[in-house]
Backbone as a chain_set.jsonl record, in Angstrom:
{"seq": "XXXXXXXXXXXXXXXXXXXXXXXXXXXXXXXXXXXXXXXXXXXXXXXXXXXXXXXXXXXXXXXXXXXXXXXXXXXXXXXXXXXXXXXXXXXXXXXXXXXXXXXXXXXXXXXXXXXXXXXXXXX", "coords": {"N": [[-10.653, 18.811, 19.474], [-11.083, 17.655, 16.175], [-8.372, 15.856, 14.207], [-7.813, 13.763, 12.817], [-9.497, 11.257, 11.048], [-10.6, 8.105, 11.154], [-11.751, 5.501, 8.708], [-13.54, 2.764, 7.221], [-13.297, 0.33, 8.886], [-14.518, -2.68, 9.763], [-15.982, -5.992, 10.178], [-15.409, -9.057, 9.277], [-15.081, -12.387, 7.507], [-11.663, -14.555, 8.114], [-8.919, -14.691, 6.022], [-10.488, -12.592, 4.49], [-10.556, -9.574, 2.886], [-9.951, -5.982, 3.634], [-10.103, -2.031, 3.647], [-8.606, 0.665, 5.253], [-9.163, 3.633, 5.986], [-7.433, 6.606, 6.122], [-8.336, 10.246, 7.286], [-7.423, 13.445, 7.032], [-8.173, 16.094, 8.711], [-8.951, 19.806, 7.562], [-5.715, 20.045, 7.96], [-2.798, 19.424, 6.981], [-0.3, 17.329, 6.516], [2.56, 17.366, 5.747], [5.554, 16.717, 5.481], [5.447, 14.717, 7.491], [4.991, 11.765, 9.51], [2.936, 9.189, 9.186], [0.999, 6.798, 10.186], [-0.2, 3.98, 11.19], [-1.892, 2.116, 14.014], [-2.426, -0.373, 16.065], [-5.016, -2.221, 18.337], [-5.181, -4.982, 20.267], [-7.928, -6.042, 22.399], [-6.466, -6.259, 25.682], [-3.702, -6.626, 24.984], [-1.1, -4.749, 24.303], [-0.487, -1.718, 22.871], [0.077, -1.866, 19.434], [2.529, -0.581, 16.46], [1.675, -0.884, 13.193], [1.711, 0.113, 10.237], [3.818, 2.215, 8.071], [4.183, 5.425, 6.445], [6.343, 7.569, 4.943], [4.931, 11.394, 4.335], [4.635, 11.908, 1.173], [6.302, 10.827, 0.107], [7.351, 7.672, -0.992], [8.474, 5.561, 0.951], [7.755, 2.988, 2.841], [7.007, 1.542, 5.819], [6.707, -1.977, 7.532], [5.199, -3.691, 10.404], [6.769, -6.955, 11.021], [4.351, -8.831, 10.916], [2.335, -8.075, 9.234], [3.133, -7.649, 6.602], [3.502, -8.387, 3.006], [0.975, -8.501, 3.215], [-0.387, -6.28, 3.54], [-1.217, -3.171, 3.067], [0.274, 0.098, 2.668], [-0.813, 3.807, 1.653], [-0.544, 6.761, -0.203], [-2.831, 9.797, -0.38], [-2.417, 12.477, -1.598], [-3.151, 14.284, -2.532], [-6.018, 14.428, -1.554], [-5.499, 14.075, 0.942], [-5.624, 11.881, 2.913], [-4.357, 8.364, 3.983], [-4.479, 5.119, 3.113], [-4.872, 2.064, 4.385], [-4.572, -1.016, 3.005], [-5.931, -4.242, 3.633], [-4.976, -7.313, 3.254], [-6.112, -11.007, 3.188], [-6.475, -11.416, 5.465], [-6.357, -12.503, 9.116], [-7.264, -13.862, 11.856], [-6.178, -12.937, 14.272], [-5.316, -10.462, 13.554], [-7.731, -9.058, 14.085], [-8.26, -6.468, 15.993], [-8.745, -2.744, 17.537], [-8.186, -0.448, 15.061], [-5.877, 2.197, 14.595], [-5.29, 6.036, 13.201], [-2.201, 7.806, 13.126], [-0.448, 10.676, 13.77], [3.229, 12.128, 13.253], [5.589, 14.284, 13.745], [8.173, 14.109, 14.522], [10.736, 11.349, 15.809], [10.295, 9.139, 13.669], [8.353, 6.112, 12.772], [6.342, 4.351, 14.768], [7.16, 5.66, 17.193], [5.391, 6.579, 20.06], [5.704, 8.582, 21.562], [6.504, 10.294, 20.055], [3.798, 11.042, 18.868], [1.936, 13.178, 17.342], [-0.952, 13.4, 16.396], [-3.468, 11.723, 16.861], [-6.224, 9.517, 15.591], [-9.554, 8.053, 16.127], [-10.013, 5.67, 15.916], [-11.287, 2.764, 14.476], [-12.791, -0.205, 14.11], [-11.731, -3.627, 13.641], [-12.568, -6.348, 13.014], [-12.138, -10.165, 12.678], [-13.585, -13.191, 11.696], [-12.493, -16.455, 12.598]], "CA": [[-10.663, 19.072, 18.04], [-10.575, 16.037, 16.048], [-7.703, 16.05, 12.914], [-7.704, 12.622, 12.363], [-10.727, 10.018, 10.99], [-10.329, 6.633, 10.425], [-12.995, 4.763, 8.368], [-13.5, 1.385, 6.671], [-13.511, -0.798, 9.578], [-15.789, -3.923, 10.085], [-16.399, -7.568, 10.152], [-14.627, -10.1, 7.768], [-14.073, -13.604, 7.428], [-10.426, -14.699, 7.426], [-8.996, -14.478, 4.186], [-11.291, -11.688, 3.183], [-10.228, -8.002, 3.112], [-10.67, -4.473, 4.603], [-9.489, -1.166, 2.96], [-8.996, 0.981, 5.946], [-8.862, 4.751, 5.809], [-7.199, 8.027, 7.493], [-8.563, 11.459, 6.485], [-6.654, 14.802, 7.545], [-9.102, 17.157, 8.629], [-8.058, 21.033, 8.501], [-4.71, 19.576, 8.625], [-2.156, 18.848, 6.072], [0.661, 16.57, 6.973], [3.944, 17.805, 5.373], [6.675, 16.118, 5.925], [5.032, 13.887, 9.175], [5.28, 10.211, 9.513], [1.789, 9.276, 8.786], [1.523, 5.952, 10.712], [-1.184, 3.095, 11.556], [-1.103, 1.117, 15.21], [-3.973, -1.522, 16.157], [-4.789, -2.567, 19.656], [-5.94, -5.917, 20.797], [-7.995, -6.17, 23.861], [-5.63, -7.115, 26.735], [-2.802, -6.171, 24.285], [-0.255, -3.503, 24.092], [-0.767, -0.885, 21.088], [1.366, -1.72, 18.432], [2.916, -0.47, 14.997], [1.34, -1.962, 12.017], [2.346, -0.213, 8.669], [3.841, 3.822, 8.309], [4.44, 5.981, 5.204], [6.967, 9.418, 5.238], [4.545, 11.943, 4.132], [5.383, 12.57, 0.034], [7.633, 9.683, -0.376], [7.174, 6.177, -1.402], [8.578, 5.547, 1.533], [6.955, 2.505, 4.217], [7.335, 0.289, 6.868], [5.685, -2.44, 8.132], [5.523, -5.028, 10.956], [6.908, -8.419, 10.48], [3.343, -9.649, 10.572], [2.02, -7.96, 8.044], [4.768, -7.626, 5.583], [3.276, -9.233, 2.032], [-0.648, -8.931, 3.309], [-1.29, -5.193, 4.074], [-0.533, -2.456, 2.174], [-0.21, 1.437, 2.945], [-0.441, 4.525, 0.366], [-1.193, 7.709, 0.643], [-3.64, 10.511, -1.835], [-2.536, 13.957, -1.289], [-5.128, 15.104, -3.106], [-7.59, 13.589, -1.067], [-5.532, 14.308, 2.242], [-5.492, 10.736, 3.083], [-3.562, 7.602, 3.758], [-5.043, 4.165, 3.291], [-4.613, 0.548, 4.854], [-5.499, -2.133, 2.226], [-5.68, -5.118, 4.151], [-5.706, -8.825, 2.112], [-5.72, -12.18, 3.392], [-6.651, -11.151, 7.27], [-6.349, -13.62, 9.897], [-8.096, -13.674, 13.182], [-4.975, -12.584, 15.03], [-5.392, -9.146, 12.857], [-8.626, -8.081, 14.877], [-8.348, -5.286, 16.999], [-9.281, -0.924, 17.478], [-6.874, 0.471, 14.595], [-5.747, 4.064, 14.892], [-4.4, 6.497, 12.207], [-1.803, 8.605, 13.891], [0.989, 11.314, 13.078], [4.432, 12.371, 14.149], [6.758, 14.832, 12.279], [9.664, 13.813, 14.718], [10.448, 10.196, 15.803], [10.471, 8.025, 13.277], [7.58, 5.073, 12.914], [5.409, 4.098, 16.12], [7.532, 6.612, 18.127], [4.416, 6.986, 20.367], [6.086, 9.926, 22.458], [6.093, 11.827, 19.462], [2.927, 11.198, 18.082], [1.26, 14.692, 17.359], [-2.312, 13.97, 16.229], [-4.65, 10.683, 16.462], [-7.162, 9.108, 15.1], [-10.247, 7.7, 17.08], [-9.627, 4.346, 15.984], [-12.361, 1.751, 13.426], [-12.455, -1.517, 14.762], [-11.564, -4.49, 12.778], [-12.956, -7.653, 13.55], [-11.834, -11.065, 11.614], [-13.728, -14.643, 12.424], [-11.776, -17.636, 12.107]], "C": [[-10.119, 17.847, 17.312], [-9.74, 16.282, 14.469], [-7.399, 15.16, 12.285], [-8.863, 11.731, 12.242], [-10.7, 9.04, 10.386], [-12.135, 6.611, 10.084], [-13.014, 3.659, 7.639], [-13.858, 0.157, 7.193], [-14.895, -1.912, 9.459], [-15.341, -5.411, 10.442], [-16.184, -8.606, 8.908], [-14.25, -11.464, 8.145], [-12.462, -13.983, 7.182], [-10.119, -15.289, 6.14], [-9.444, -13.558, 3.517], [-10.013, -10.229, 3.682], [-10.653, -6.847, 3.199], [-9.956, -3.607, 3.866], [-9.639, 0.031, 4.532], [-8.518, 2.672, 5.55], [-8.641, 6.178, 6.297], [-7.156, 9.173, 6.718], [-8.448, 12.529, 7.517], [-7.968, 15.771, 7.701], [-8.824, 18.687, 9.174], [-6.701, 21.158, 8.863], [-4.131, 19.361, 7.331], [-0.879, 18.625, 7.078], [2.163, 16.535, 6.605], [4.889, 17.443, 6.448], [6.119, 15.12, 7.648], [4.867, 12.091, 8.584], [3.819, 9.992, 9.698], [1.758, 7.716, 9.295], [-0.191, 4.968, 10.982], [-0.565, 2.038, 13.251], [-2.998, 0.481, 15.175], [-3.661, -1.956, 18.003], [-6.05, -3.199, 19.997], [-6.261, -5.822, 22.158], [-7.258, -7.027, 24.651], [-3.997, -7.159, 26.238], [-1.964, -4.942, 24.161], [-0.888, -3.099, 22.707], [0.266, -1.133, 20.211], [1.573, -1.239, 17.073], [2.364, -1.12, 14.118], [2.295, -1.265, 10.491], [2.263, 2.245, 9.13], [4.355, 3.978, 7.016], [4.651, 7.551, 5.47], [5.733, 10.17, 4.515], [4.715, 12.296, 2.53], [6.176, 11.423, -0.595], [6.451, 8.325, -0.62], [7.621, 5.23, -0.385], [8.171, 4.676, 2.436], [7.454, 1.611, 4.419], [6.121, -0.445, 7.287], [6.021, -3.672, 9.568], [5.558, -6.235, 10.49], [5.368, -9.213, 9.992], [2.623, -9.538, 9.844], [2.027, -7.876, 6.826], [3.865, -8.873, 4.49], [1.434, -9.136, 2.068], [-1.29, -7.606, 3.377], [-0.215, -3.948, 3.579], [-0.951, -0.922, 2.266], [0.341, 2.462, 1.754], [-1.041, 5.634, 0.924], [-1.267, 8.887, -0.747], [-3.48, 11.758, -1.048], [-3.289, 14.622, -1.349], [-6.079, 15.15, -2.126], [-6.822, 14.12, 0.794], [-5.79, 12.966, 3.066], [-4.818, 9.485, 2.948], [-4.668, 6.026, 4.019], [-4.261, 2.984, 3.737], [-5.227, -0.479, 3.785], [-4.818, -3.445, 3.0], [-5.931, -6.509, 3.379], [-5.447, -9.567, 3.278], [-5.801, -11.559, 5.593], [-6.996, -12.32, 7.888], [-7.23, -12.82, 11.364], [-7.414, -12.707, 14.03], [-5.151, -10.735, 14.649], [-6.567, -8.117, 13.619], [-8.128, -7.196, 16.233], [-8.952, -3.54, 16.529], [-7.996, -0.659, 16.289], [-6.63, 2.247, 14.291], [-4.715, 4.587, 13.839], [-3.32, 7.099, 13.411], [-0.708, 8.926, 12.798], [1.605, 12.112, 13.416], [5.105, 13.011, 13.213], [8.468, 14.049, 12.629], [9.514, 12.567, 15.287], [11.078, 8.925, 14.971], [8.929, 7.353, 12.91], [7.531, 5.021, 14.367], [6.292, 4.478, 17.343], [6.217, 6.846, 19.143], [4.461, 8.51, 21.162], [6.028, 11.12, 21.123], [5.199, 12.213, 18.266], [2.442, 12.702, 18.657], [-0.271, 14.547, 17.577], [-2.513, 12.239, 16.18], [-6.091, 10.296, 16.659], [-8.474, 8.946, 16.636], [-10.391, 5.924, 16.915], [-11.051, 3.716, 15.417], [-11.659, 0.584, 13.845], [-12.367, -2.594, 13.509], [-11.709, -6.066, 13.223], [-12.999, -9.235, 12.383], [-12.192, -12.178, 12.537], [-13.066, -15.723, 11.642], [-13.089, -18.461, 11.565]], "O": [[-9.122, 17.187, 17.605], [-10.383, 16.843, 13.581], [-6.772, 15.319, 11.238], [-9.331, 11.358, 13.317], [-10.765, 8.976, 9.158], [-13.136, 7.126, 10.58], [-11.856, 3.623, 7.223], [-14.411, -0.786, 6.629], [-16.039, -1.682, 9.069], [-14.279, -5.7, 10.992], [-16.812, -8.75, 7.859], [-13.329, -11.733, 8.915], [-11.997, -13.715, 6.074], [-10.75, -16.064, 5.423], [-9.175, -13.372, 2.33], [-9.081, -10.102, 4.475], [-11.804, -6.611, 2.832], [-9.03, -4.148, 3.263], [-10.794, 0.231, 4.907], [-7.532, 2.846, 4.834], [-9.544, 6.841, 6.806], [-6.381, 9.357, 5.779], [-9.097, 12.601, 8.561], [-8.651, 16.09, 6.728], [-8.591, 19.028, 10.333], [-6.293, 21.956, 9.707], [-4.941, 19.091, 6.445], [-0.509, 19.324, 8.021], [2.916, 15.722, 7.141], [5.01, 17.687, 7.649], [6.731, 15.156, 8.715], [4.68, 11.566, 7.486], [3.367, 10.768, 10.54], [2.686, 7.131, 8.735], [-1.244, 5.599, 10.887], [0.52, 1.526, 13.526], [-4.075, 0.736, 14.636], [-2.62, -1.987, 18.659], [-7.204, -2.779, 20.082], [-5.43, -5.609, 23.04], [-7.261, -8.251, 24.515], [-3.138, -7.646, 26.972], [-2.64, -3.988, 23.774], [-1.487, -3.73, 21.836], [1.34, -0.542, 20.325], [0.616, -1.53, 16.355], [2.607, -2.318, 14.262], [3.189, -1.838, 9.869], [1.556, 3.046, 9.741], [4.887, 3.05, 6.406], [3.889, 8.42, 5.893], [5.266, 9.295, 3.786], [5.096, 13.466, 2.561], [6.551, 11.333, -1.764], [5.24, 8.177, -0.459], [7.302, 4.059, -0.59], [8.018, 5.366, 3.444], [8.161, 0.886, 3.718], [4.977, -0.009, 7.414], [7.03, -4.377, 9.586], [4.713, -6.704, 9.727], [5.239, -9.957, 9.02], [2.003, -10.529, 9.461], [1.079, -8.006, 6.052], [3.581, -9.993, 4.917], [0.72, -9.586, 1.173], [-2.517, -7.538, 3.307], [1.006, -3.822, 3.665], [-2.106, -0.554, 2.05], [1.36, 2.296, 1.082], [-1.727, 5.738, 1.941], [-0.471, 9.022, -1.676], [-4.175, 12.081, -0.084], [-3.964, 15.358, -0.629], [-6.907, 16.056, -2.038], [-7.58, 14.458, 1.703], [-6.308, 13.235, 4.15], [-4.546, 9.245, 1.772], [-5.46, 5.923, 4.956], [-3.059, 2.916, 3.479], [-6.441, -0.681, 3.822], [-3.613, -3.697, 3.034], [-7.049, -6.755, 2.928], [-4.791, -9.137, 4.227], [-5.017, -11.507, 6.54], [-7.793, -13.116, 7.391], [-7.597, -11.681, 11.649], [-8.015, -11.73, 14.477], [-5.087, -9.897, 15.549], [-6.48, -6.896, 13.753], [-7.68, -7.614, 17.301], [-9.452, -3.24, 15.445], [-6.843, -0.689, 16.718], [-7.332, 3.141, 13.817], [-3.665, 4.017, 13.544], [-3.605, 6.86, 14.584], [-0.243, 8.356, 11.811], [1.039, 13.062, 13.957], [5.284, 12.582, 12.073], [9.385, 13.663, 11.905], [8.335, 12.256, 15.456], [11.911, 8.083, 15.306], [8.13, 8.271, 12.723], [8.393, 5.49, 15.11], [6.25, 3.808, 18.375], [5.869, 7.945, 18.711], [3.541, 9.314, 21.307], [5.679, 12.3, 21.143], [5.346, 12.975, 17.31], [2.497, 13.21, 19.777], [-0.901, 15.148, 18.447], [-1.746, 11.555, 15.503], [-6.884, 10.617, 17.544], [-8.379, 9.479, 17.741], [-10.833, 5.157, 17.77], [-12.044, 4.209, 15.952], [-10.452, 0.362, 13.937], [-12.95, -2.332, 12.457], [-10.817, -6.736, 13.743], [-13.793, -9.317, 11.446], [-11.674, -12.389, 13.633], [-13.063, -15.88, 10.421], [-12.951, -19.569, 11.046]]}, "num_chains": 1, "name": "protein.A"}
């Protein structure tokens, strides 16, 4: 049963930008850590950018910090990735995911994820 769908992904020159997007399906997210990870081939999965559920609330990794920007539309049941200024380094599978307990890229206590939209940036 799938409760998570990323969409947006593609193919971008560096420098350009991606808007990436995670939609709750059947699911509302109260109070859950609402979270983004990316995973380069040959790469561990890692943390990119998380937002408390309701709050204003986010974190991000050092490397994206100033370039990539997460928000999130209740309404809509969705949290977005706006990505600027993407570098090569930035390509990989990225996955919504979400955890009530934890913290950020807790992976043990992710609940529900995504299927992951690939993001591909040529130097």
């Amino acid at each position: 049963q799938v409760h998570l769908v990323e969409s947006g992904g593609g193919s971008v020159q560096a420098g350009g930008s991606l808007r990436l997007s995670c939609t709750g399906l059947g699911h509302t997210y109260n109070n859950y850590y609402i979270q983004w990870f990316r995973q380069a081939p040959g790469k561990e999965r890692e943390g990119v950018a998380c937002i408390y559920d309701g709050s204003t609330w986010t974190r991000y990794t050092d490397s994206v910090k100033g370039r990539f920007t997460i928000s999130q539309d209740k309404a809509k049941n969705t949290v977005d990735l706006q990505m600027n200024s993407l570098k090569h380094e930035d390509t990989a599978m990225y996955y919504c995911a979400a955890g009530r307990y934890g913290g950020c890229w807790a992976t043990a206590y992710i609940d529900y994820w995504g299927q992951g939209t690939q993001v591909t940036v040529s130097s």
